[in-house]
Amino acid sequence: MILHILITLLTIIIQVLAKNSTYQNPILPGFHPDPSCIFVPSKNNTYFCASSSFLVFPGIPIHASHDLQTFQLVSNALNRPEQLPALGTTKRATSGIWASTIRYREDEDVFYVFTTMVFDDLPKEDGGRFDCLVFRSRDPFDDSSWGVPTHFGFPGYDVSPYWEENGRLFVVGTYAWQVQQGIQIFELDLGTGEMGEARSLWNGTGGSAPEGPHVYKKDGWYYLLIAEGGTGAGHMVTMARARSLLGPYEGYEHNPVLTNGGPQAYFQNIGHADLFQDRRGEWWAVALSVRFGPDGSYPMGRETILTPVSWEENEWQVFGKVFGTMSGWEFDSESVVEQGMGLVVDADFFSCFENGYVLGPEFVYFRFPVEGNYGVSKEGHENSVQLISSKSNLTGSDGRSAEKEGQTFLARRQVHSYFDFKVDFDIDEMKNEEQEAGVSVFLDQLHHYDLGIVLLSNSTANSSELVPHFRVRGITTVPTFASPTLAVVRVPQDWRGQKLSLGITASNLTHYALSAAPVGNEAERIVIGWGNGLGLTWGFTGALLGAYATSNGREEGFSAYVSNWSYVGKEQVVGS
Ligand SMILES: *[C@@H]1O[C@H](CO)[C@@H](O)[C@H](O)[C@H]1NC(C)=O
Ligand SMILES: *[C@@H]1O[C@H](CO)[C@@H](O)[C@H](O)[C@H]1NC(C)=O
Ligand SMILES: *[C@@H]1O[C@H](CO)[C@@H](O)[C@H](O)[C@H]1NC(C)=O
Ligand SMILES: *[C@@H]1O[C@H](CO)[C@@H](O)[C@H](O)[C@H]1NC(C)=O
Ligand SMILES: *[C@@H]1O[C@H](CO)[C@@H](O)[C@H](O)[C@H]1NC(C)=O
Ligand SMILES: *[C@@H]1O[C@H](CO)[C@@H](O)[C@H](O)[C@H]1NC(C)=O
Ligand SMILES: *[C@@H]1O[C@H](CO)[C@@H](O)[C@H](O)[C@H]1NC(C)=O
Ligand SMILES: *[C@@H]1O[C@H](CO)[C@@H](O)[C@H](O)[C@H]1NC(C)=O
């Protein structure tokens, strides 16, 4: 009895002495879904995370951290078209790179990313729909270290490796969601890409789409962690365990181990988790989540959250509930990763694209960029990026196909609830009707709002005179939308011939405001139109903010020059 009291007292004292951390979710705000993270002591005690990128290129962003608080983009595993030419030809916005698993093999000193390129326009039962891939790197701080992937023929997705102590590699994955065959396992020879026969491991607790599996070994048990319920409202994390890797697996009686905190919670759709241990041996989980606006919109899409996990010997895990402001295991003191190619994930950004500037790894394109269309500081146009217009606008011929001559669009992720994004445009070389350059908040070809400067004929006169107009257009398949053309106004007479600054801000938690001003005269800024966040609440990706140039289907192209690219994060709304 006395001993028991003593132990209880001691536990309380230890807990009080432990300097628990407070931190904020999401740790990777904006379009960073399906997270997978590891901790690598031998690489200067660094955490590395990978997330999904779908049709955005460069893809598979790798973020690194020393303290689990500041995450810096250090490379993109998919950064050269020749690594995966097919990404440039895919149809349908839900195609491209789905979930990745990142792992490190100490004995080989190699980082692995297992992932799947999905051709989502093909029928569910078509084996060609899935192309499973393994990327390798010895230095994830450098794009060029990521090689051409090895392909293997598993006709499913969400592949995750598990190496036995003897080095044998097994891979868990899942089949297409309509074919309810649950989580699969098979042996894989990475040298040849040859696969052993796949066998069924666990079918989950009955939720739809059992997927996102990972295996962990602890205390002589194999723990299988999966996602169920689909990546929407019913999303959850469930566990099973077995004494042998191949099963039989027994589900935990108190599943799910992690899901949203009820319909009122700010963080929703929580699932697709991965587990790792920190420097002190404490466990953490990352998972995907969305932040619901007051109208149920979440244009930033699926983001990465972090939650502490208690995992006692021989016991099941206890996951912390997910909030905006979190308390968890003690953190290492704050320190930044002083390596790698990119910036802190939610850093403010400004560039005037001075001579010699190289577009960093945060800049993305929709599918592959057409080489030469994004020249920095061209002669006569110093301090700007030349956008050579594409014939296709951001919607394109059918809203779902790769356009032959590309879609000229340079963008970065939206990573704050409230932000201020502005770019200056020089449109002196614009000559023909329907030539257009502007800014867009863009999810995919069928979900975007654009504010363009466009040449239109003067409709009140019988002349061929072309007059620059501001035009807000948008497209969405979400049934909240009235008209594809939201506003057309003439550029004010005394602004003509000047450089113009176009901007996008979150005017409140449900709407984007698209605005314009003459460069250097912010006081004159006017809002041209609004876009509804619900219109971008669709699919698997999240909003990008960028600049485009198009001739809207006409042959004659032109160049627009953009500069003074500025993104300022104003506020991260995370609920109570
Ligand atoms: C999962 O369900 C499929 C289809 O009903 C079945 O063939 C398979 O044996 C099940 N797997 C397990 C481990 O129970
Ligand atoms: C510290 O955090 C861990 C993990 O969330 C939790 O189990 C523990 O109770 C916390 N301790 C205190 C004193 O809050
Ligand atoms: C390890 O990280 C610390 C903290 O960021 C840094 O000061 C140090 O230079 C790093 N060491 C190496 C070898 O990169
Ligand atoms: C359009 O043409 C009319 C008639 O010539 C002229 O009065 C008006 O200023 C023109 N509008 C613009 C925007 O140039
Ligand atoms: C424009 O031209 C049409 C046909 O040539 C004519 O009927 C109309 O009156 C003209 N309008 C103006 C404003 O000049
Ligand atoms: C948000 O802004 C839009 C555009 O100005 C407006 O229509 C809407 O009423 C605003 N919503 C709230 C809750 O203020
Ligand atoms: C960038 O901003 C500065 C200061 O407002 C302005 O003088 C310059 O013209 C801008 N550059 C371009 C290319 O718009
Ligand atoms: C895109 O371009 C086509 C013509 O190629 C045009 O019909 C369509 O209205 C444009 N849509 C948007 C939203 O840019």
XYZ file of C-alpha atoms and ligand atoms in Angstrom:
688
model
C 0.000 0.000 0.000
C 2.696 2.461 1.071
C 4.796 1.407 -1.917
C 1.847 1.996 -4.191
C 1.317 5.503 -2.784
C 5.027 6.206 -3.138
C 5.026 5.109 -6.781
C 1.957 7.223 -7.499
C 3.600 10.209 -5.803
C 6.808 9.666 -7.736
C 4.894 9.476 -11.032
C 3.117 12.732 -10.247
C 6.414 14.426 -9.345
C 8.021 13.214 -12.582
C 5.048 14.472 -14.576
C 5.179 17.861 -12.906
C 8.924 18.122 -13.459
C 8.634 17.112 -17.110
C 8.687 20.273 -19.176
C 5.864 19.512 -21.519
C 5.769 21.462 -24.736
C 3.103 23.644 -26.208
C 2.951 24.011 -29.950
C 0.516 24.853 -32.694
C -1.200 22.685 -35.291
C -1.062 22.300 -38.198
C 2.721 21.814 -38.280
C 2.666 21.802 -42.093
C -0.175 24.210 -42.961
C -1.726 24.250 -46.416
C -1.552 21.592 -49.104
C 0.553 18.949 -47.245
C -1.623 15.812 -47.048
C -0.910 12.159 -46.184
C 2.135 12.884 -44.001
C 4.872 10.416 -43.173
C 7.715 11.373 -40.815
C 10.886 9.866 -39.355
C 13.533 10.901 -36.858
C 17.151 10.294 -37.893
C 19.640 10.735 -35.003
C 22.663 10.172 -37.232
C 21.683 13.084 -39.509
C 22.221 15.711 -36.842
C 19.066 14.688 -34.934
C 16.727 15.674 -37.739
C 13.056 14.922 -38.363
C 12.077 14.444 -42.009
C 8.524 14.459 -43.387
C 7.117 13.686 -46.833
C 3.660 14.631 -48.121
C 1.534 14.072 -51.244
C 1.639 16.410 -54.229
C -0.802 15.001 -56.853
C -0.253 16.939 -60.124
C 1.824 19.730 -58.642
C 5.466 19.809 -59.719
C 8.014 19.671 -58.179
C 6.402 16.981 -56.080
C 6.777 15.000 -52.848
C 8.045 17.896 -50.692
C 10.505 16.876 -47.966
C 10.428 19.027 -44.830
C 13.043 18.823 -42.085
C 13.063 20.002 -38.475
C 15.340 19.893 -35.444
C 12.701 20.790 -32.899
C 9.323 19.633 -34.284
C 8.239 23.272 -34.334
C 9.940 24.815 -37.331
C 9.754 22.809 -40.532
C 11.845 23.790 -43.486
C 11.384 22.597 -47.055
C 14.729 20.951 -47.853
C 14.058 19.256 -51.203
C 11.394 17.782 -53.456
C 11.912 14.072 -54.160
C 10.279 14.477 -57.591
C 12.094 17.438 -59.113
C 13.002 16.518 -62.729
C 10.506 15.478 -65.428
C 12.757 12.592 -66.491
C 12.200 10.948 -63.089
C 8.542 10.372 -63.982
C 7.546 11.588 -67.488
C 3.989 10.258 -67.115
C 3.108 12.993 -64.613
C 3.001 15.352 -67.588
C 0.272 13.435 -69.394
C -2.177 12.465 -66.663
C -5.835 13.372 -66.815
C -8.172 14.349 -63.977
C -7.083 16.417 -60.974
C -7.191 13.501 -58.507
C -4.350 11.838 -60.427
C -0.630 12.090 -59.745
C 1.399 11.404 -56.625
C -0.673 9.933 -53.808
C 0.547 9.110 -50.287
C 4.245 8.574 -49.646
C 6.068 6.784 -46.841
C 9.535 8.042 -45.918
C 11.996 5.716 -44.145
C 15.757 5.689 -43.512
C 18.027 2.613 -43.505
C 20.934 3.268 -41.168
C 23.064 0.352 -42.441
C 22.836 1.565 -46.048
C 22.657 5.282 -45.209
C 19.781 5.617 -47.677
C 16.481 7.492 -47.451
C 13.540 5.755 -49.118
C 10.260 7.239 -50.312
C 7.648 4.651 -51.315
C 4.739 6.152 -53.219
C 2.244 5.673 -56.039
C 1.596 7.562 -59.234
C -2.142 7.219 -59.895
C -3.895 7.555 -63.257
C -7.236 8.290 -61.690
C -9.201 8.565 -64.933
C -8.718 4.823 -65.556
C -11.362 2.396 -64.232
C -10.938 1.164 -60.650
C -10.216 -2.386 -61.745
C -7.623 -1.382 -64.332
C -4.205 -2.453 -62.997
C -2.560 0.313 -65.063
C -4.223 2.856 -62.797
C -1.467 2.470 -60.204
C 2.275 2.782 -60.705
C 4.091 2.102 -57.419
C 7.483 3.771 -57.015
C 10.530 3.846 -54.758
C 12.676 6.979 -54.693
C 16.097 6.871 -52.979
C 18.464 9.552 -51.704
C 21.622 9.783 -49.620
C 21.140 13.487 -49.000
C 17.536 14.697 -48.720
C 18.826 18.275 -48.370
C 19.543 18.260 -52.091
C 17.062 17.751 -54.966
C 19.662 16.184 -57.216
C 20.301 13.347 -54.752
C 16.830 11.887 -55.445
C 17.180 9.381 -58.252
C 14.948 7.924 -60.912
C 12.452 5.706 -59.043
C 12.230 1.921 -59.185
C 8.769 0.786 -60.308
C 6.959 -2.268 -58.938
C 3.730 -3.843 -60.060
C 1.431 -3.726 -57.049
C -2.028 -2.786 -58.415
C -2.849 -0.585 -55.414
C -1.637 2.446 -53.453
C -0.456 3.748 -50.042
C 2.593 1.475 -50.102
C 4.789 1.410 -46.988
C 7.949 -0.664 -46.453
C 8.818 -2.836 -43.485
C 12.285 -4.387 -43.279
C 12.707 -7.516 -41.156
C 15.846 -7.710 -39.001
C 17.414 -10.006 -41.612
C 16.959 -7.314 -44.272
C 13.990 -8.912 -46.059
C 11.684 -6.200 -47.342
C 7.919 -6.477 -47.049
C 5.515 -3.836 -48.324
C 2.017 -3.150 -47.045
C -0.487 -1.359 -49.252
C -4.124 -1.322 -50.186
C -6.211 -2.147 -53.247
C -8.604 0.264 -54.908
C -11.310 1.297 -52.500
C -14.195 -0.248 -54.420
C -12.672 -3.673 -54.206
C -12.958 -4.237 -50.457
C -10.011 -6.540 -49.983
C -8.359 -4.597 -47.234
C -4.707 -4.194 -46.352
C -2.264 -6.329 -48.343
C 1.318 -7.440 -47.701
C 3.912 -8.800 -50.104
C 7.644 -9.296 -50.248
C 9.601 -7.049 -52.605
C 13.033 -7.417 -54.168
C 14.176 -3.855 -54.725
C 16.991 -4.992 -57.008
C 14.641 -6.452 -59.590
C 11.281 -4.943 -58.655
C 10.016 -8.529 -58.335
C 7.095 -9.044 -55.949
C 6.042 -12.017 -53.892
C 2.388 -12.981 -53.768
C 0.185 -10.430 -51.995
C -1.880 -11.620 -49.055
C -4.641 -10.034 -47.058
C -3.496 -8.749 -43.671
C -6.461 -7.014 -42.048
C -9.763 -5.580 -43.219
C -10.044 -2.919 -40.555
C -13.046 -2.359 -38.331
C -15.610 -2.079 -41.105
C -15.039 1.524 -42.184
C -14.857 2.222 -45.913
C -11.518 2.355 -47.716
C -9.063 0.681 -45.334
C -5.812 2.331 -46.482
C -2.655 4.179 -45.414
C -1.080 1.176 -43.621
C 2.219 1.223 -41.712
C 3.805 -1.572 -39.632
C 5.833 -0.961 -36.426
C 7.468 -3.601 -34.224
C 7.501 -3.101 -30.465
C 7.823 -5.478 -27.485
C 7.600 -8.515 -29.750
C 4.370 -7.310 -31.375
C 3.789 -6.168 -34.949
C 1.443 -3.173 -34.829
C -0.503 -2.330 -37.974
C -1.807 1.227 -38.140
C -4.269 2.099 -40.897
C -6.779 4.749 -41.999
C -10.449 3.986 -42.548
C -13.636 5.794 -43.416
C -12.363 7.632 -46.492
C -10.507 10.916 -46.363
C -13.662 12.934 -45.505
C -15.959 13.206 -42.486
C -15.669 9.550 -41.390
C -11.865 9.502 -41.495
C -10.126 7.724 -38.586
C -7.017 5.831 -37.508
C -7.325 2.218 -36.319
C -4.839 -0.385 -35.043
C -4.362 -4.121 -35.016
C -1.473 -6.251 -33.804
C 0.011 -9.698 -34.288
C 2.898 -11.813 -33.011
C 4.004 -12.489 -36.582
C 4.380 -9.997 -39.428
C 2.032 -11.994 -41.643
C -0.648 -12.224 -38.960
C -3.158 -13.126 -37.803
C -3.887 -9.532 -36.753
C -6.257 -8.749 -33.959
C -7.993 -5.349 -33.902
C -7.838 -3.149 -30.818
C -11.126 -3.217 -28.923
C -11.125 0.566 -28.420
C -10.607 1.552 -32.073
C -10.459 4.159 -33.498
C -7.303 5.402 -31.795
C -7.575 8.820 -33.469
C -10.315 10.756 -35.244
C -11.861 14.245 -35.077
C -13.062 15.585 -31.734
C -16.747 15.697 -32.737
C -18.653 17.668 -35.373
C -17.953 21.037 -33.703
C -14.172 20.607 -33.622
C -12.161 22.964 -35.810
C -9.899 20.140 -37.035
C -11.880 17.624 -39.088
C -11.340 14.566 -41.321
C -8.391 13.423 -39.163
C -6.711 10.228 -40.338
C -3.864 8.752 -42.368
C -1.280 8.764 -39.574
C 2.358 7.738 -39.202
C 4.294 7.203 -35.932
C 7.856 8.052 -34.950
C 9.968 8.402 -31.812
C 11.691 11.624 -30.850
C 15.179 12.123 -29.420
C 14.030 11.119 -25.927
C 12.241 8.022 -27.198
C 8.762 9.516 -26.810
C 6.209 8.700 -29.514
C 4.415 11.129 -31.815
C 1.940 10.789 -34.635
C 1.457 12.940 -37.695
C -1.848 12.755 -39.557
C -3.833 14.712 -42.077
C -6.627 17.053 -41.102
C -8.631 19.948 -42.550
C -9.667 23.158 -40.822
C -13.374 23.777 -41.343
C -14.397 27.366 -41.987
C -17.733 28.620 -40.614
C -19.433 27.489 -43.849
C -17.652 24.113 -43.941
C -15.099 25.298 -46.479
C -11.426 24.305 -46.345
C -9.748 25.590 -49.505
C -6.260 24.973 -48.066
C -7.142 21.278 -48.187
C -5.596 18.524 -46.148
C -2.799 19.672 -43.830
C -0.326 17.906 -41.515
C -0.980 17.850 -37.761
C 1.169 16.471 -34.926
C -0.070 14.800 -31.755
C 1.713 13.087 -28.822
C 1.268 9.359 -28.338
C 1.713 7.398 -25.095
C 2.817 3.856 -25.760
C 3.550 1.743 -22.699
C 5.221 -1.649 -22.900
C 2.893 -4.305 -24.343
C 0.035 -1.792 -24.406
C -1.876 -0.119 -27.202
C -1.129 3.476 -28.088
C -3.010 6.403 -26.619
C -3.165 9.316 -29.075
C -3.580 12.908 -27.900
C -6.732 14.672 -29.073
C -6.071 17.165 -31.865
C -6.486 20.890 -31.243
C -4.894 24.047 -32.592
C -2.907 24.701 -29.435
C -1.410 21.425 -28.248
C 0.475 20.171 -25.250
C 2.849 17.276 -25.749
C 6.162 15.700 -24.824
C 9.062 17.971 -24.021
C 10.607 19.502 -27.141
C 14.234 20.057 -27.926
C 15.230 23.669 -27.665
C 14.411 25.666 -30.736
C 16.953 25.458 -33.499
C 16.673 25.837 -37.216
C 17.819 23.404 -39.863
C 20.725 25.176 -41.489
C 20.802 22.934 -44.530
C 18.640 22.287 -47.528
C 17.259 24.188 -50.453
C 14.100 25.886 -49.294
C 12.386 28.015 -46.697
C 10.452 27.462 -43.498
C 7.024 26.177 -44.512
C 5.056 29.239 -43.338
C 7.731 31.907 -43.877
C 6.743 35.233 -45.385
C 8.221 35.629 -48.837
C 9.296 38.536 -50.986
C 11.287 38.582 -54.189
C 12.047 41.149 -56.861
C 13.758 38.395 -58.903
C 17.090 40.134 -59.123
C 19.724 39.090 -61.622
C 20.869 35.514 -60.927
C 17.835 34.682 -58.802
C 16.869 31.007 -58.976
C 13.229 30.070 -58.379
C 13.353 28.107 -55.110
C 11.748 24.729 -54.398
C 8.602 26.395 -52.975
C 7.615 27.543 -56.467
C 5.357 25.017 -58.154
C 3.686 24.429 -61.487
C 0.614 22.443 -62.489
C 2.224 19.382 -64.075
C 5.590 20.071 -65.732
C 6.561 23.634 -66.681
C 7.307 24.308 -70.331
C 10.993 25.059 -70.279
C 11.869 28.644 -71.146
C 8.480 30.087 -70.191
C 9.682 31.401 -66.818
C 12.899 33.303 -67.480
C 14.297 35.308 -64.566
C 15.700 38.812 -65.158
C 15.791 38.648 -68.961
C 17.752 41.393 -70.679
C 15.708 44.576 -70.755
C 13.441 43.109 -68.102
C 15.684 42.911 -65.071
C 14.118 42.239 -61.708
C 11.195 40.232 -63.046
C 10.085 36.813 -64.239
C 9.002 36.625 -67.845
C 5.784 34.654 -68.211
C 5.489 33.551 -71.840
C 1.764 33.047 -72.323
C 0.234 29.646 -72.987
C -2.573 29.233 -75.487
C -4.498 27.377 -72.829
C -5.897 29.304 -69.880
C -5.966 27.743 -66.402
C -9.103 25.746 -67.219
C -7.855 24.407 -70.514
C -9.682 22.513 -73.223
C -11.726 20.200 -71.013
C -10.705 21.074 -67.452
C -8.973 17.764 -66.848
C -6.260 17.175 -69.432
C -2.651 18.126 -69.781
C -2.548 20.859 -72.422
C -0.093 20.273 -75.262
C 1.619 23.632 -74.886
C 1.257 23.712 -71.117
C -0.442 26.231 -68.877
C 1.766 29.159 -67.911
C 1.312 29.444 -64.165
C 3.890 29.992 -61.423
C 2.590 29.444 -57.899
C 3.174 28.699 -54.229
C 0.975 27.138 -51.587
C -1.426 29.152 -49.440
C -0.253 28.396 -45.891
C -2.226 30.824 -43.683
C -5.938 31.375 -43.012
C -5.322 35.122 -43.457
C -2.615 36.280 -45.826
C -1.747 39.013 -48.277
C -0.475 37.975 -51.696
C 0.579 40.554 -54.289
C 2.441 40.560 -57.585
C 3.338 43.469 -59.881
C 2.576 43.067 -63.594
C 4.154 44.744 -66.591
C 1.798 44.069 -69.546
C 3.344 46.458 -72.085
C 3.792 43.642 -74.611
C 0.130 42.627 -74.550
C -1.367 43.488 -77.962
C -4.301 41.268 -78.939
C -7.838 40.683 -77.788
C -8.249 38.131 -74.967
C -4.573 38.196 -74.066
C -4.623 37.991 -70.302
C -2.201 37.973 -67.367
C -3.116 37.864 -63.718
C -3.234 36.154 -60.358
C -5.141 33.034 -59.414
C -6.119 31.123 -56.321
C -6.005 27.695 -57.866
C -6.848 24.171 -56.749
C -6.966 22.521 -60.168
C -8.213 23.196 -63.700
C -11.859 23.000 -62.649
C -11.498 24.890 -59.355
C -9.915 28.336 -59.444
C -10.618 32.083 -59.261
C -8.585 34.406 -61.459
C -8.128 38.150 -61.566
C -6.714 38.987 -64.997
C -5.745 42.106 -66.879
C -7.228 41.374 -70.291
C -7.542 43.262 -73.543
C -11.173 43.516 -74.644
C -12.719 45.577 -77.413
C -14.516 48.734 -76.420
C -18.086 47.470 -76.546
C -19.621 50.937 -76.475
C -17.917 51.988 -79.697
C -17.837 50.519 -83.185
C -14.076 50.388 -83.231
C -11.427 47.731 -83.061
C -9.844 49.641 -80.222
C -8.677 47.279 -77.457
C -9.071 48.428 -73.899
C -7.426 46.838 -70.848
C -9.933 45.467 -68.359
C -9.773 43.788 -64.989
C -11.717 40.559 -65.180
C -12.512 38.167 -62.343
C -13.489 34.728 -63.512
C -13.774 31.440 -61.772
C -14.813 27.889 -62.213
C -15.831 25.188 -59.758
C -17.809 21.972 -59.715
C -18.944 22.631 -56.156
C -22.591 23.727 -56.344
C -22.176 27.111 -54.645
C -21.267 29.080 -57.638
C -23.278 31.544 -59.720
C -21.434 32.709 -62.809
C -18.060 32.027 -64.402
C -17.536 35.746 -64.964
C -17.814 37.599 -61.701
C -16.660 41.058 -62.672
C -15.334 42.984 -65.675
C -14.246 46.566 -65.148
C -12.133 48.851 -67.274
C -8.705 49.657 -65.977
C -9.095 53.294 -64.843
C -7.839 55.728 -67.472
C -5.062 57.182 -65.300
C -3.737 53.697 -64.395
C -3.183 52.741 -68.055
C 0.395 52.422 -69.186
C 1.536 51.886 -65.606
C 2.657 48.695 -63.915
C -0.236 47.191 -61.997
C -0.223 45.290 -58.719
C -2.719 42.426 -58.482
C -3.526 40.892 -55.125
C -5.413 38.115 -53.384
C -6.255 38.156 -49.691
C -8.574 36.177 -47.465
C -11.137 38.889 -46.841
C -12.744 36.710 -44.169
C -12.832 32.960 -43.407
C -15.174 32.216 -46.320
C -14.104 34.535 -49.148
C -11.040 35.568 -51.115
C -10.848 39.191 -52.264
C -9.135 39.893 -55.608
C -7.827 43.430 -55.926
C -5.757 45.793 -58.057
C -3.735 48.997 -57.654
C -1.188 50.948 -59.652
C 2.306 49.914 -58.525
C 3.517 52.179 -55.762
C 0.064 53.514 -54.936
C -1.545 51.170 -52.430
C -4.008 53.838 -51.333
C -5.801 53.437 -54.662
C -6.227 49.664 -54.364
C -9.716 48.483 -55.316
C -11.362 45.103 -54.853
C -12.495 43.849 -58.252
C -14.321 40.730 -57.068
C -14.608 37.893 -54.577
C -14.224 34.126 -54.757
C -15.959 31.769 -52.385
C -13.734 29.305 -50.467
C -16.403 26.627 -50.806
C -15.757 26.666 -54.543
C -12.233 25.403 -53.812
C -13.322 22.817 -51.238
C -13.004 19.723 -53.362
C -10.818 16.674 -53.948
C -7.483 15.880 -52.380
C -5.335 18.973 -52.857
C -5.120 22.538 -51.492
C -5.047 26.097 -52.778
C -2.088 27.567 -54.641
C -1.548 31.295 -55.184
C 0.194 32.335 -58.346
C 0.563 34.318 -61.556
C -0.497 33.228 -65.060
C -0.419 34.425 -68.659
C -2.657 33.120 -71.440
C -4.007 34.023 -74.868
C -7.286 32.241 -74.047
C -7.143 29.822 -76.943
C -5.874 32.292 -79.563
C -2.712 31.712 -81.536
C -0.818 34.944 -80.858
C 1.115 34.805 -77.621
C 2.813 37.514 -75.578
C 5.002 37.976 -72.525
C 4.013 39.451 -69.208
C 6.677 40.385 -66.671
C 5.994 39.893 -62.993
C 7.938 41.190 -60.050
C 7.788 42.158 -56.393
C 6.198 38.819 -55.532
C 5.033 39.108 -51.964
C 3.281 36.697 -49.598
C 2.687 37.794 -46.014
C 1.052 35.458 -43.490
C -1.366 37.433 -41.313
C -3.007 34.878 -39.075
C -3.416 31.165 -38.561
C -6.954 30.468 -37.350
C -6.954 27.216 -35.373
C -10.204 27.264 -33.383
C -10.330 26.998 -29.624
C -10.679 -9.381 -46.035
O -11.825 -9.441 -46.886
C -11.594 -10.182 -48.087
C -12.851 -10.056 -48.939
O -13.976 -10.387 -48.209
C -11.258 -11.632 -47.735
O -10.971 -12.346 -48.917
C -10.022 -11.656 -46.827
O -9.736 -12.950 -46.409
C -10.234 -10.758 -45.609
N -8.960 -10.676 -44.912
C -8.793 -11.009 -43.641
C -7.425 -10.909 -43.085
O -9.700 -11.378 -42.941
C 3.068 15.596 -20.976
O 2.665 15.127 -22.255
C 2.395 13.751 -22.321
C 2.080 13.437 -23.746
O 0.984 14.184 -24.181
C 1.261 13.385 -21.358
O 1.069 11.990 -21.399
C 1.615 13.840 -19.956
O 0.521 13.614 -19.107
C 1.960 15.309 -19.962
N 2.420 15.701 -18.626
C 1.968 16.790 -17.998
C 2.567 17.100 -16.692
O 1.097 17.486 -18.506
C 23.481 20.452 -36.532
O 22.401 21.312 -36.174
C 22.796 22.437 -35.409
C 21.538 23.157 -34.977
O 20.850 23.619 -36.080
C 23.725 23.295 -36.232
O 24.149 24.403 -35.487
C 24.919 22.460 -36.673
O 25.713 23.220 -37.549
C 24.459 21.207 -37.388
N 25.603 20.363 -37.659
C 25.839 19.862 -38.856
C 27.026 18.951 -38.957
O 25.126 20.096 -39.814
C -15.025 53.538 -75.755
O -15.417 54.258 -76.875
C -16.206 55.417 -76.575
C -16.725 55.987 -77.871
O -15.654 56.185 -78.751
C -15.344 56.380 -75.772
O -16.126 57.499 -75.395
C -14.845 55.684 -74.513
O -13.946 56.501 -73.819
C -14.166 54.385 -74.856
N -13.917 53.656 -73.605
C -12.694 53.321 -73.209
C -12.617 52.557 -71.924
O -11.715 53.575 -73.853
C -22.279 50.325 -84.892
O -22.385 49.742 -86.182
C -23.671 49.223 -86.443
C -23.655 48.463 -87.780
O -22.627 48.962 -88.599
C -24.690 50.358 -86.452
O -25.979 49.844 -86.672
C -24.645 51.038 -85.077
O -25.496 52.171 -85.075
C -23.218 51.497 -84.730
N -23.192 51.967 -83.337
C -22.508 53.060 -82.953
C -22.554 53.375 -81.491
O -21.906 53.746 -83.706
C -17.125 37.528 -46.228
O -16.817 38.353 -47.337
C -17.734 38.264 -48.423
C -17.199 39.133 -49.534
O -17.044 40.441 -49.083
C -19.135 38.669 -47.984
O -20.030 38.473 -49.047
C -19.541 37.802 -46.800
O -20.786 38.236 -46.316
C -18.511 37.880 -45.696
N -18.891 36.971 -44.647
C -18.945 37.326 -43.377
C -19.361 36.289 -42.413
O -18.700 38.461 -43.011
C 8.776 46.767 -57.556
O 8.377 47.679 -56.549
C 9.077 48.905 -56.578
C 8.622 49.704 -55.355
O 7.228 49.834 -55.345
C 8.779 49.640 -57.879
O 9.513 50.816 -57.939
C 9.162 48.733 -59.051
O 8.750 49.347 -60.257
C 8.511 47.400 -58.935
N 9.025 46.549 -59.985
C 8.286 46.037 -60.936
C 9.007 45.285 -61.986
O 7.083 46.120 -60.937
C -10.624 29.281 -70.928
O -10.434 29.344 -72.324
C -11.543 28.914 -73.103
C -11.187 29.030 -74.568
O -10.020 28.304 -74.817
C -12.773 29.748 -72.780
O -13.881 29.233 -73.469
C -13.033 29.728 -71.289
O -14.074 30.626 -70.993
C -11.827 30.127 -70.502
N -12.191 29.971 -69.100
C -11.533 30.425 -68.039
C -12.187 30.300 -66.713
O -10.447 30.916 -68.096
